[in-house]
């Protein structure tokens, strides 16, 4: 069913749904009103753009088609949106007839973070084991090429709620048995929630190994990242996987991107790492937030991670309403569509370097910024070691080494 005009929004931390409010579409505008009982809880799911009150609230059409950023964060981007569009087309449903509330109803209870949307449009995922990652990778390439895949429904169920441009699947993984399951909101004993990424058509053949090497460097550079590993297909090909940080066993954390929090259009972003520092400090209320963002900015600048847009920074909120900067993610050798950093450093996005990082640190009075920057650069100088340990190919190792060493 399409043409949804009203949906209920809930939040679920520990298996119990708490109604947050309702979204209503009327005359091409989308309105939101908090539930009175939720207001009494005193927690805010989006502190900058959606204040807690009893009023009917509405936001601009841009940048999220009339949605507040907190709800737009629940919508799949890139791969997940492509899968849904292909699925709807296969059923004869014109994409132009789908409104934002329709898309949220397709997300239902399987979105990232802790928000749930009802009524749910689709029947939910069927539990099954994944036997062959290579087969999924092949079918993903079929979809990316514009051809219809026989596994479209399966691919949608596996990754239809995911964000980001690269194909991916959401799984339950047991590290003791090395067994992968799909379709579990409630985990069996011994399993945890993971994401496995697959290469897109423009990725290097060893993209998984490159991202794994970056993961190891990031940890040694003092960044917080969720546990990650390489998953091997039957052919021997590796796929990068990471444990979901919005799930702790069967509990959830509320996830909000910097783009959603600040209503930043991540495709045409004007975000600076200074804005991210401001955002982190206001939410965490601790000067350590400045140091964490400086460390991340330094890593991205000197590791040539230029796809550092505002969707690639997120914050987590627990059931007490406490916020923290989420573990960093999507760290790899990359360029943005325009070749510059998506997020500028002290106003510089083309070639930011030590000068801009120190300007940023000075403005926010970060203590000992030279030491933070030096520590990160020392780790990156050992790129060849990390590349060898991760199994990065010689061509990629040499190409990246010329840029970051």
Short mmCIF file of C-alpha atoms in Angstrom, two decimals:
data_model
loop_
_atom_site.label_atom_id
_atom_site.label_comp_id
_atom_site.label_asym_id
_atom_site.label_seq_id
_atom_site.Cartn_x
_atom_site.Cartn_y
_atom_site.Cartn_z
CA UNK A 1 0.00 0.00 0.00
CA UNK A 2 1.29 3.49 -0.88
CA UNK A 3 0.10 7.01 -0.15
CA UNK A 4 0.63 6.74 3.62
CA UNK A 5 -0.70 9.82 5.43
CA UNK A 6 -0.01 8.95 9.08
CA UNK A 7 2.47 6.76 10.94
CA UNK A 8 3.29 6.25 14.58
CA UNK A 9 6.89 6.67 15.75
CA UNK A 10 8.19 4.64 18.70
CA UNK A 11 11.58 4.10 20.27
CA UNK A 12 12.74 0.73 21.57
CA UNK A 13 15.79 0.38 23.81
CA UNK A 14 15.14 -2.88 25.68
CA UNK A 15 12.44 -4.76 23.74
CA UNK A 16 9.71 -2.42 25.02
CA UNK A 17 8.33 0.12 22.56
CA UNK A 18 7.73 3.64 23.84
CA UNK A 19 5.56 5.83 21.64
CA UNK A 20 7.41 9.02 20.64
CA UNK A 21 4.71 10.69 18.55
CA UNK A 22 3.04 10.76 15.15
CA UNK A 23 3.98 11.92 11.67
CA UNK A 24 1.15 13.18 9.46
CA UNK A 25 1.34 14.14 5.78
CA UNK A 26 -1.13 16.77 4.59
CA UNK A 27 -1.07 18.94 1.48
CA UNK A 28 2.57 18.01 0.73
CA UNK A 29 3.78 19.01 4.20
CA UNK A 30 4.81 16.61 6.97
CA UNK A 31 3.87 17.41 10.56
CA UNK A 32 5.11 15.86 13.80
CA UNK A 33 3.67 15.94 17.30
CA UNK A 34 5.23 14.37 20.38
CA UNK A 35 3.15 12.01 22.49
CA UNK A 36 2.27 13.54 25.88
CA UNK A 37 3.66 10.57 27.83
CA UNK A 38 6.96 10.76 25.95
CA UNK A 39 7.32 14.43 26.79
CA UNK A 40 7.15 13.45 30.45
CA UNK A 41 10.23 11.21 30.03
CA UNK A 42 12.37 14.29 29.46
CA UNK A 43 14.66 12.85 26.78
CA UNK A 44 15.12 14.49 23.39
CA UNK A 45 15.68 12.41 20.27
CA UNK A 46 16.92 15.42 18.25
CA UNK A 47 17.99 18.32 20.49
CA UNK A 48 18.85 20.92 17.84
CA UNK A 49 15.96 20.67 15.40
CA UNK A 50 13.03 18.94 17.16
CA UNK A 51 12.50 20.43 20.64
CA UNK A 52 10.39 18.61 23.19
CA UNK A 53 7.01 20.32 23.44
CA UNK A 54 3.30 19.71 22.82
CA UNK A 55 3.13 21.77 19.61
CA UNK A 56 2.60 20.45 16.09
CA UNK A 57 6.00 20.92 14.44
CA UNK A 58 6.98 21.21 10.78
CA UNK A 59 10.31 21.77 9.05
CA UNK A 60 11.49 22.95 5.64
CA UNK A 61 11.12 20.82 2.53
CA UNK A 62 14.90 20.75 2.15
CA UNK A 63 17.13 18.95 2.80
CA UNK A 64 15.07 15.86 3.72
CA UNK A 65 11.85 16.09 1.68
CA UNK A 66 9.98 17.68 4.56
CA UNK A 67 11.14 15.23 7.23
CA UNK A 68 13.00 16.23 10.36
CA UNK A 69 16.57 14.93 10.19
CA UNK A 70 16.05 12.42 12.98
CA UNK A 71 13.45 10.58 10.90
CA UNK A 72 15.38 11.01 7.65
CA UNK A 73 18.25 9.18 9.37
CA UNK A 74 16.06 6.08 9.45
CA UNK A 75 15.71 6.03 5.67
CA UNK A 76 18.12 3.88 3.68
CA UNK A 77 20.49 5.72 1.37
CA UNK A 78 22.44 4.53 -1.63
CA UNK A 79 22.27 0.75 -1.79
CA UNK A 80 19.23 0.34 0.47
CA UNK A 81 17.23 2.96 -1.44
CA UNK A 82 18.21 1.38 -4.76
CA UNK A 83 16.95 -2.01 -3.60
CA UNK A 84 13.62 -0.63 -2.43
CA UNK A 85 13.12 1.29 -5.67
CA UNK A 86 13.90 -1.82 -7.74
CA UNK A 87 11.55 -3.89 -5.60
CA UNK A 88 8.70 -1.41 -6.03
CA UNK A 89 9.26 -1.18 -9.78
CA UNK A 90 9.15 -4.98 -10.02
CA UNK A 91 5.68 -4.81 -8.43
CA UNK A 92 4.51 -2.18 -10.90
CA UNK A 93 4.54 0.67 -8.36
CA UNK A 94 5.78 4.00 -9.79
CA UNK A 95 8.58 5.50 -7.68
CA UNK A 96 7.10 8.99 -8.10
CA UNK A 97 4.04 7.85 -6.13
CA UNK A 98 6.11 6.94 -3.04
CA UNK A 99 6.19 9.57 -0.30
CA UNK A 100 8.59 9.81 2.69
CA UNK A 101 6.06 8.23 5.08
CA UNK A 102 5.72 5.27 2.70
CA UNK A 103 9.47 4.80 2.86
CA UNK A 104 9.48 4.96 6.66
CA UNK A 105 6.72 2.34 6.79
CA UNK A 106 8.92 0.05 4.70
CA UNK A 107 11.72 0.57 7.27
CA UNK A 108 9.31 -0.48 10.04
CA UNK A 109 11.23 -1.97 12.96
CA UNK A 110 14.35 -2.92 11.02
CA UNK A 111 16.02 0.47 10.62
CA UNK A 112 19.33 1.52 12.06
CA UNK A 113 19.13 2.86 15.60
CA UNK A 114 16.15 2.53 17.93
CA UNK A 115 13.26 4.23 16.14
CA UNK A 116 10.31 2.12 14.91
CA UNK A 117 7.60 3.12 12.45
CA UNK A 118 4.10 1.64 12.36
CA UNK A 119 2.12 0.46 10.51
CA UNK A 120 4.75 -1.65 8.79
CA UNK A 121 4.21 -2.08 5.06
CA UNK A 122 6.29 -5.17 4.33
CA UNK A 123 6.27 -8.61 5.89
CA UNK A 124 9.45 -9.01 7.83
CA UNK A 125 12.59 -10.98 7.13
CA UNK A 126 12.58 -14.78 7.09
CA UNK A 127 15.33 -16.44 9.12
CA UNK A 128 17.93 -18.34 7.14
CA UNK A 129 21.63 -19.15 7.04
CA UNK A 130 23.94 -17.52 4.52
CA UNK A 131 25.99 -20.15 2.74
CA UNK A 132 27.78 -18.20 0.01
CA UNK A 133 28.92 -14.56 0.24
CA UNK A 134 30.34 -14.74 -3.30
CA UNK A 135 26.89 -15.51 -4.69
CA UNK A 136 25.46 -12.45 -2.98
CA UNK A 137 28.34 -10.32 -4.28
CA UNK A 138 27.64 -11.49 -7.84
CA UNK A 139 23.93 -10.67 -7.57
CA UNK A 140 24.74 -7.27 -6.10
CA UNK A 141 26.83 -6.48 -9.16
CA UNK A 142 23.89 -7.55 -11.32
CA UNK A 143 21.66 -5.03 -9.54
CA UNK A 144 24.31 -2.29 -9.74
CA UNK A 145 24.62 -2.86 -13.50
CA UNK A 146 20.94 -2.06 -13.88
CA UNK A 147 19.88 -5.63 -14.63
CA UNK A 148 17.15 -7.45 -12.73
CA UNK A 149 18.38 -10.00 -10.21
CA UNK A 150 16.58 -13.24 -9.35
CA UNK A 151 17.60 -12.57 -5.74
CA UNK A 152 16.15 -9.05 -5.54
CA UNK A 153 13.75 -9.92 -2.70
CA UNK A 154 16.50 -11.68 -0.75
CA UNK A 155 18.93 -8.79 -1.25
CA UNK A 156 16.26 -6.33 -0.11
CA UNK A 157 15.58 -8.31 3.05
CA UNK A 158 19.30 -8.56 3.77
CA UNK A 159 20.22 -4.93 3.18
CA UNK A 160 17.15 -2.86 2.40
CA UNK A 161 17.38 -0.82 5.60
CA UNK A 162 21.10 -0.06 5.29
CA UNK A 163 22.70 3.26 4.48
CA UNK A 164 25.74 4.20 2.44
CA UNK A 165 26.58 3.75 -1.21
CA UNK A 166 28.26 0.35 -1.04
CA UNK A 167 26.17 -2.85 -1.06
CA UNK A 168 25.87 -4.47 2.35
CA UNK A 169 23.91 -6.99 4.37
CA UNK A 170 22.78 -6.98 8.01
CA UNK A 171 23.48 -10.27 9.76
CA UNK A 172 23.60 -12.12 13.05
CA UNK A 173 27.10 -13.59 13.53
CA UNK A 174 28.45 -16.17 15.96
CA UNK A 175 32.26 -15.81 16.23
CA UNK A 176 32.62 -19.16 18.03
CA UNK A 177 31.05 -21.15 15.19
CA UNK A 178 31.77 -18.65 12.39
CA UNK A 179 28.09 -18.97 11.45
CA UNK A 180 25.97 -16.26 9.81
CA UNK A 181 22.20 -15.90 10.13
CA UNK A 182 19.77 -13.34 8.76
CA UNK A 183 16.34 -12.24 9.91
CA UNK A 184 16.98 -11.91 13.63
CA UNK A 185 15.83 -8.85 15.53
CA UNK A 186 16.10 -10.99 18.67
CA UNK A 187 19.46 -12.71 18.67
CA UNK A 188 20.01 -16.38 19.42
CA UNK A 189 22.53 -17.19 22.14
CA UNK A 190 26.11 -16.50 21.05
CA UNK A 191 25.22 -14.20 18.13
CA UNK A 192 25.69 -10.45 17.69
CA UNK A 193 24.59 -7.92 15.07
CA UNK A 194 27.08 -7.27 12.25
CA UNK A 195 27.24 -5.56 8.84
CA UNK A 196 29.13 -7.06 5.91
CA UNK A 197 30.10 -4.74 3.03
CA UNK A 198 30.54 -5.73 -0.60
CA UNK A 199 32.50 -3.88 -3.29
CA UNK A 200 30.74 -1.56 -5.70
CA UNK A 201 31.66 -1.28 -9.36
CA UNK A 202 34.10 1.59 -8.74
CA UNK A 203 35.96 0.02 -5.80
CA UNK A 204 39.43 -1.44 -6.01
CA UNK A 205 39.52 -5.24 -6.06
CA UNK A 206 41.11 -5.32 -2.59
CA UNK A 207 38.82 -2.71 -1.01
CA UNK A 208 38.01 -5.04 1.90
CA UNK A 209 41.68 -5.49 2.78
CA UNK A 210 42.29 -1.74 2.43
CA UNK A 211 39.44 -0.91 4.81
CA UNK A 212 40.67 -3.52 7.27
CA UNK A 213 44.16 -1.99 7.22
CA UNK A 214 42.59 1.43 7.88
CA UNK A 215 40.62 -0.08 10.76
CA UNK A 216 43.84 -1.34 12.36
CA UNK A 217 45.56 2.02 11.83
CA UNK A 218 42.61 3.91 13.30
CA UNK A 219 42.68 1.82 16.47
CA UNK A 220 46.42 2.39 16.91
CA UNK A 221 45.91 6.11 16.23
CA UNK A 222 43.59 6.30 19.25
CA UNK A 223 40.24 6.33 17.46
CA UNK A 224 37.31 4.31 18.76
CA UNK A 225 35.95 1.83 16.21
CA UNK A 226 33.57 -1.06 16.46
CA UNK A 227 35.10 -4.53 16.22
CA UNK A 228 35.78 -5.43 12.59
CA UNK A 229 37.11 -8.42 10.64
CA UNK A 230 37.35 -9.95 7.18
CA UNK A 231 34.75 -12.53 6.14
CA UNK A 232 35.88 -15.00 3.52
CA UNK A 233 33.75 -16.28 0.65
CA UNK A 234 34.00 -19.77 -0.82
CA UNK A 235 36.28 -18.43 -3.55
CA UNK A 236 38.71 -17.07 -0.96
CA UNK A 237 37.67 -13.46 -1.61
CA UNK A 238 37.43 -11.27 1.50
CA UNK A 239 34.57 -8.99 2.56
CA UNK A 240 34.87 -6.32 5.25
CA UNK A 241 32.54 -6.74 8.22
CA UNK A 242 31.96 -4.67 11.33
CA UNK A 243 29.94 -5.17 14.49
CA UNK A 244 26.96 -2.83 14.74
CA UNK A 245 27.38 -0.16 17.40
CA UNK A 246 23.65 0.66 17.51
CA UNK A 247 22.95 -2.80 18.95
CA UNK A 248 24.14 -4.28 22.25
CA UNK A 249 22.96 -7.89 22.27
CA UNK A 250 19.16 -7.48 22.04
CA UNK A 251 19.13 -3.84 23.15
CA UNK A 252 19.22 -0.80 20.90
CA UNK A 253 20.76 2.65 21.00
CA UNK A 254 19.25 5.70 19.32
CA UNK A 255 21.41 6.69 16.34
CA UNK A 256 21.52 10.20 14.88
CA UNK A 257 23.92 11.34 12.15
CA UNK A 258 25.58 14.75 12.13
CA UNK A 259 23.68 15.41 8.90
CA UNK A 260 20.37 14.69 10.60
CA UNK A 261 21.20 16.54 13.80
CA UNK A 262 22.21 19.75 12.01
CA UNK A 263 19.97 19.39 8.93
CA UNK A 264 23.03 19.37 6.70
CA UNK A 265 22.64 18.29 3.08
CA UNK A 266 25.53 15.82 3.01
CA UNK A 267 25.59 15.85 -0.80
CA UNK A 268 26.10 19.64 -0.89
CA UNK A 269 27.57 20.03 2.56
CA UNK A 270 28.94 23.18 4.14
CA UNK A 271 30.02 21.31 7.26
CA UNK A 272 33.39 22.00 8.89
CA UNK A 273 35.09 19.90 11.54
CA UNK A 274 34.53 22.92 13.78
CA UNK A 275 30.78 22.44 13.43
CA UNK A 276 31.26 18.81 14.39
CA UNK A 277 33.27 19.88 17.45
CA UNK A 278 30.48 22.26 18.48
CA UNK A 279 27.89 19.54 18.03
CA UNK A 280 29.89 16.96 20.00
CA UNK A 281 30.54 19.34 22.89
CA UNK A 282 26.90 20.42 23.17
CA UNK A 283 25.77 16.80 23.31
CA UNK A 284 28.55 15.32 25.45
CA UNK A 285 29.27 18.40 27.59
CA UNK A 286 32.92 17.48 27.89
CA UNK A 287 36.04 19.10 26.38
CA UNK A 288 37.31 15.63 25.47
CA UNK A 289 34.88 15.82 22.55
CA UNK A 290 37.15 18.41 20.92
CA UNK A 291 40.18 16.13 21.13
CA UNK A 292 38.29 13.19 19.65
CA UNK A 293 37.15 15.21 16.63
CA UNK A 294 40.65 16.65 16.12
CA UNK A 295 42.10 13.14 16.12
CA UNK A 296 39.51 12.01 13.56
CA UNK A 297 40.07 15.07 11.37
CA UNK A 298 43.82 14.43 11.43
CA UNK A 299 43.35 10.80 10.46
CA UNK A 300 41.03 11.67 7.57
CA UNK A 301 43.26 14.48 6.29
CA UNK A 302 46.50 12.50 6.21
CA UNK A 303 45.02 9.12 5.23
CA UNK A 304 43.26 10.64 2.19
CA UNK A 305 39.75 9.79 3.40
CA UNK A 306 37.99 12.58 1.53
CA UNK A 307 34.50 11.06 1.58
CA UNK A 308 34.16 12.42 5.11
CA UNK A 309 30.63 13.76 4.73
CA UNK A 310 28.15 14.50 7.50
CA UNK A 311 26.38 11.14 7.15
CA UNK A 312 29.66 9.48 8.10
CA UNK A 313 29.66 10.99 11.60
CA UNK A 314 27.05 9.88 14.12
CA UNK A 315 26.01 10.14 17.75
CA UNK A 316 24.37 7.59 20.03
CA UNK A 317 21.83 8.15 22.80
CA UNK A 318 20.95 5.61 25.50
CA UNK A 319 17.66 5.21 27.35
CA UNK A 320 18.74 7.74 30.00
CA UNK A 321 19.12 10.38 27.28
CA UNK A 322 22.92 10.42 27.50
CA UNK A 323 24.70 11.22 24.23
CA UNK A 324 28.15 10.23 22.98
CA UNK A 325 30.03 10.35 19.70
CA UNK A 326 29.57 7.02 17.94
CA UNK A 327 32.54 4.82 17.04
CA UNK A 328 34.00 6.08 13.78
CA UNK A 329 33.20 4.20 10.59
CA UNK A 330 33.70 4.17 6.81
CA UNK A 331 37.39 4.97 7.15
CA UNK A 332 39.25 4.07 3.97
CA UNK A 333 41.26 5.60 1.13
CA UNK A 334 38.62 7.58 -0.78
CA UNK A 335 37.79 10.69 -2.74
CA UNK A 336 34.57 12.67 -2.74
CA UNK A 337 32.62 13.42 -5.90
CA UNK A 338 34.39 16.79 -6.25
CA UNK A 339 37.83 15.53 -5.20
CA UNK A 340 37.99 17.63 -2.02
CA UNK A 341 37.23 16.79 1.59
CA UNK A 342 33.48 16.70 2.11
CA UNK A 343 34.00 18.28 5.53
CA UNK A 344 36.37 21.23 5.57
CA UNK A 345 39.06 21.90 8.18
CA UNK A 346 39.11 25.51 9.39
CA UNK A 347 37.42 26.46 6.14
CA UNK A 348 39.81 24.55 3.85
CA UNK A 349 38.53 21.57 1.90
CA UNK A 350 40.89 21.32 -1.10
CA UNK A 351 44.21 20.70 0.65
CA UNK A 352 43.83 20.91 4.42
CA UNK A 353 46.97 20.11 6.38
CA UNK A 354 48.88 20.82 9.57
CA UNK A 355 48.18 24.58 9.42
CA UNK A 356 44.40 24.15 9.32
CA UNK A 357 44.39 21.39 11.96
CA UNK A 358 46.31 23.66 14.35
CA UNK A 359 43.94 26.55 13.59
CA UNK A 360 41.01 24.29 14.41
CA UNK A 361 42.67 23.15 17.64
CA UNK A 362 43.55 26.71 18.65
CA UNK A 363 40.01 28.00 18.19
CA UNK A 364 38.61 25.28 20.47
CA UNK A 365 41.57 25.43 22.87
CA UNK A 366 42.51 21.78 22.47
CA UNK A 367 45.37 20.90 24.78
CA UNK A 368 48.60 19.54 23.21
CA UNK A 369 47.24 19.36 19.64
CA UNK A 370 50.74 18.84 18.23
CA UNK A 371 51.00 15.57 20.17
CA UNK A 372 47.61 14.35 18.91
CA UNK A 373 48.54 15.14 15.30
CA UNK A 374 52.01 13.61 15.65
CA UNK A 375 50.63 10.38 17.14
CA UNK A 376 48.22 9.93 14.24
CA UNK A 377 50.85 10.68 11.61
CA UNK A 378 53.31 8.27 13.23
CA UNK A 379 50.78 5.46 12.79
CA UNK A 380 50.00 6.40 9.19
CA UNK A 381 53.72 6.42 8.38
CA UNK A 382 53.63 2.64 8.96
CA UNK A 383 51.10 2.09 6.17
CA UNK A 384 53.22 -0.59 4.47
CA UNK A 385 53.21 -2.70 7.64
CA UNK A 386 49.43 -2.45 8.06
CA UNK A 387 48.89 -3.13 4.35
CA UNK A 388 50.98 -6.30 4.50
CA UNK A 389 49.19 -7.57 7.60
CA UNK A 390 45.79 -6.99 5.97
CA UNK A 391 46.78 -8.57 2.65
CA UNK A 392 46.45 -5.40 0.56
CA UNK A 393 47.60 -5.94 -3.04
CA UNK A 394 50.95 -4.52 -4.15
CA UNK A 395 49.39 -1.99 -6.57
CA UNK A 396 47.05 -0.56 -3.93
CA UNK A 397 49.77 -0.61 -1.31
CA UNK A 398 52.08 1.42 -3.54
CA UNK A 399 49.39 3.82 -4.75
CA UNK A 400 48.13 4.63 -1.24
CA UNK A 401 51.64 4.75 0.18
CA UNK A 402 52.62 7.52 -2.24
CA UNK A 403 49.81 9.68 -0.90
CA UNK A 404 49.77 9.09 2.85
CA UNK A 405 53.42 8.43 3.75
#
